[in-house]
mmCIF file of C-alpha atoms in Angstrom:
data_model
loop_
_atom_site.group_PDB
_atom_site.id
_atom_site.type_symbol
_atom_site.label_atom_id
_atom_site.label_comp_id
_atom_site.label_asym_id
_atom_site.label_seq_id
_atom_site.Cartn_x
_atom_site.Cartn_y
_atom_site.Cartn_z
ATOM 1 C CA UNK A 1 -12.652 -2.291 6.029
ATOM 2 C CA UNK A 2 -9.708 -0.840 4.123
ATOM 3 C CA UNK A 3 -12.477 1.219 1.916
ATOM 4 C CA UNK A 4 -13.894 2.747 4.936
ATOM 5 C CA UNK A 5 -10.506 3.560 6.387
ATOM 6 C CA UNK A 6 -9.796 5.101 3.203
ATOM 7 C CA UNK A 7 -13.249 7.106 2.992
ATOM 8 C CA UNK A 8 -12.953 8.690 6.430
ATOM 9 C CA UNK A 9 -9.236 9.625 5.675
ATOM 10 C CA UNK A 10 -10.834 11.750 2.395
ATOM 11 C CA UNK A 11 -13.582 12.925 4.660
ATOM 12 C CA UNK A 12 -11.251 14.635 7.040
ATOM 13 C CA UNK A 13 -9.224 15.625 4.068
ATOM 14 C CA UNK A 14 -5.972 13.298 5.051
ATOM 15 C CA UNK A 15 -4.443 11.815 1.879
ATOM 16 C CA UNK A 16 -3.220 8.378 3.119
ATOM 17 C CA UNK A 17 -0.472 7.286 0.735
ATOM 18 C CA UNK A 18 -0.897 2.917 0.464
ATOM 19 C CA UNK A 19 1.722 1.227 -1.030
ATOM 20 C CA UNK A 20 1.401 -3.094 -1.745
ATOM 21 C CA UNK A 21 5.095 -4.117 -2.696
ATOM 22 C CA UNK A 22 5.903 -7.615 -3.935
ATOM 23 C CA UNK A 23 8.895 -9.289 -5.615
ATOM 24 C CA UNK A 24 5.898 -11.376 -7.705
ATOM 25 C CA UNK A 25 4.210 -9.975 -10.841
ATOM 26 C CA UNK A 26 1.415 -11.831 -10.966
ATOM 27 C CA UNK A 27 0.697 -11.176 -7.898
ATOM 28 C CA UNK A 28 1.129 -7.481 -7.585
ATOM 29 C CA UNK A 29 -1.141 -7.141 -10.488
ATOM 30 C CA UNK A 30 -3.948 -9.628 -9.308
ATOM 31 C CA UNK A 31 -3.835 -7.660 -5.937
ATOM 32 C CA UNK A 32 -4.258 -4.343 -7.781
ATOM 33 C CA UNK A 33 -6.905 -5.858 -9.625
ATOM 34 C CA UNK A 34 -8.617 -7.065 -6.507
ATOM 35 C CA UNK A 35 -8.736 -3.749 -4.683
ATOM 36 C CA UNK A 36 -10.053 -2.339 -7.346
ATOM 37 C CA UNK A 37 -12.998 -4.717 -7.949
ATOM 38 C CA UNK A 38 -13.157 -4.368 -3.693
ATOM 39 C CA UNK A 39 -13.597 -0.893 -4.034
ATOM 40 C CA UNK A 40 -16.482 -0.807 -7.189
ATOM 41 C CA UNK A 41 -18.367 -2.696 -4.376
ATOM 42 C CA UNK A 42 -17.924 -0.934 -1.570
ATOM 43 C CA UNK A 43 -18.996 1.741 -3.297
ATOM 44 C CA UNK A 44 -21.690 0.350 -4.466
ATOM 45 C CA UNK A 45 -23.072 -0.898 -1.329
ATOM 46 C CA UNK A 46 -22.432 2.886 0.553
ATOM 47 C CA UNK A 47 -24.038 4.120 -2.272
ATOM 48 C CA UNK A 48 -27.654 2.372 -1.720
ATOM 49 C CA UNK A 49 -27.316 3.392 1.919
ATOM 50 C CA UNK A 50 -26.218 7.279 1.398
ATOM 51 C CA UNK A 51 -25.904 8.026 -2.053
ATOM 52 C CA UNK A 52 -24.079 11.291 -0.969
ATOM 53 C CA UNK A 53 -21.900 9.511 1.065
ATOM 54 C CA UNK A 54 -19.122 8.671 -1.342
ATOM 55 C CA UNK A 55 -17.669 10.109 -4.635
ATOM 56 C CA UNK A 56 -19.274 7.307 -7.284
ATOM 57 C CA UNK A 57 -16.065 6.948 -9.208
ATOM 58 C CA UNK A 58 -11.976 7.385 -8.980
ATOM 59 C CA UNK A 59 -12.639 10.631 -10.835
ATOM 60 C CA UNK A 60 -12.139 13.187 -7.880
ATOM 61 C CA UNK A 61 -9.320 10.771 -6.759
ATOM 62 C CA UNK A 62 -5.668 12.031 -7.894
ATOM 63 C CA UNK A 63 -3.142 9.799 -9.139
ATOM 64 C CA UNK A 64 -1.081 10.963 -6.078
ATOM 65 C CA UNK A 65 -3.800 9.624 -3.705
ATOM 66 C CA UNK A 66 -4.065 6.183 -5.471
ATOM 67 C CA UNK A 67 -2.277 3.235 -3.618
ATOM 68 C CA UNK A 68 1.090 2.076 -5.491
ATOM 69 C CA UNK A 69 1.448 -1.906 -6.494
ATOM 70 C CA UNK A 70 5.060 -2.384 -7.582
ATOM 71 C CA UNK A 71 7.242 -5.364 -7.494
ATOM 72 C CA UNK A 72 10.178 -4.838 -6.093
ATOM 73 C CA UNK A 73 12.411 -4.106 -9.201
ATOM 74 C CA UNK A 74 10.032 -1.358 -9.688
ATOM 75 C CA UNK A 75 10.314 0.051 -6.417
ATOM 76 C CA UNK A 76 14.284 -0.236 -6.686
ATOM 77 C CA UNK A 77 14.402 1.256 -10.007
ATOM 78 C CA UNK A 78 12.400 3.800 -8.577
ATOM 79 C CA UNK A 79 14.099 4.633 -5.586
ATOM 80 C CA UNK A 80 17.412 4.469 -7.499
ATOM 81 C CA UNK A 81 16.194 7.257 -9.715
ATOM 82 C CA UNK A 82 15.324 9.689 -6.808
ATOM 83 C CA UNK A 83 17.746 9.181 -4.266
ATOM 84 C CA UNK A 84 20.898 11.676 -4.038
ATOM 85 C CA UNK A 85 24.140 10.819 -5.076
ATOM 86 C CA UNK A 86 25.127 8.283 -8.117
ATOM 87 C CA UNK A 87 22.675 5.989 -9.488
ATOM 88 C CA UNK A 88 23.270 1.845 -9.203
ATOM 89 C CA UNK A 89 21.309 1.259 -12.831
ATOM 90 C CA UNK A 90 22.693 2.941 -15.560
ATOM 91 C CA UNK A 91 19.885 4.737 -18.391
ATOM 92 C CA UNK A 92 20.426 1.719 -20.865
ATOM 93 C CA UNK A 93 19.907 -0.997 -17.859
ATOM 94 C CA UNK A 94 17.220 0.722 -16.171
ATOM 95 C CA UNK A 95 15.271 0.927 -19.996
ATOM 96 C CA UNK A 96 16.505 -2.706 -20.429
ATOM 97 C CA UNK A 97 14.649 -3.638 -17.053
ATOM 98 C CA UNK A 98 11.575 -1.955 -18.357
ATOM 99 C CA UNK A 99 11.642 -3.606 -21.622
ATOM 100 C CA UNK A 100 12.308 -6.891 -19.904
ATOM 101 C CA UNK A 101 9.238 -6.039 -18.093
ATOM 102 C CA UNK A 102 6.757 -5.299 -20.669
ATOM 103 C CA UNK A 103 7.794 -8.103 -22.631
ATOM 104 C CA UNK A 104 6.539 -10.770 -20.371
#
């Protein structure tokens, strides 16, 4: 249902901006990776119906349009960065976070 929501929004030529926010990793990811592989088959299956239904890849999709899964450092680090005023994280912690990150 969420695909078909999402492929009458491009049809009318809204860009819905989705957002899945988590404090776990794991699960962030695993959720990414399942609307992805959710999407492939939708896609798929409109596909075989009306072949020029749907665009057959994320190619004419633009980063902007693409839903966001963050945990919820990321999305503090994030909003920290673009909200007025002074910043909570320092450079050097927010790079630490990253690295923290990208080590696990």
């Amino acid at each position: 249902r969420m695909w078909a929501q999402y492929h009458e929004y491009r049809q009318q030529g809204t860009r819905p901006k989705q957002m899945f926010l988590t404090k776990n990793e794991v699960l962030c990811r695993e959720v990414q990776r399942s609307f992805n592989n959710m999407g492939r088959a939708w896609r798929k299956r409109i596909e075989s119906n009306d072949p020029g239904a749907i665009e057959p890849d994320w190619s004419t999709i633009t980063d902007a349009e693409k839903p966001e899964f963050l945990t919820s450092s990321e999305w503090l680090e994030a909003l920290d960065v673009v909200l007025p005023g002074e910043q909570f994280f320092t450079q050097f912690e927010l790079k630490k976070r990253v690295d923290t990150r990208k080590e696990k």
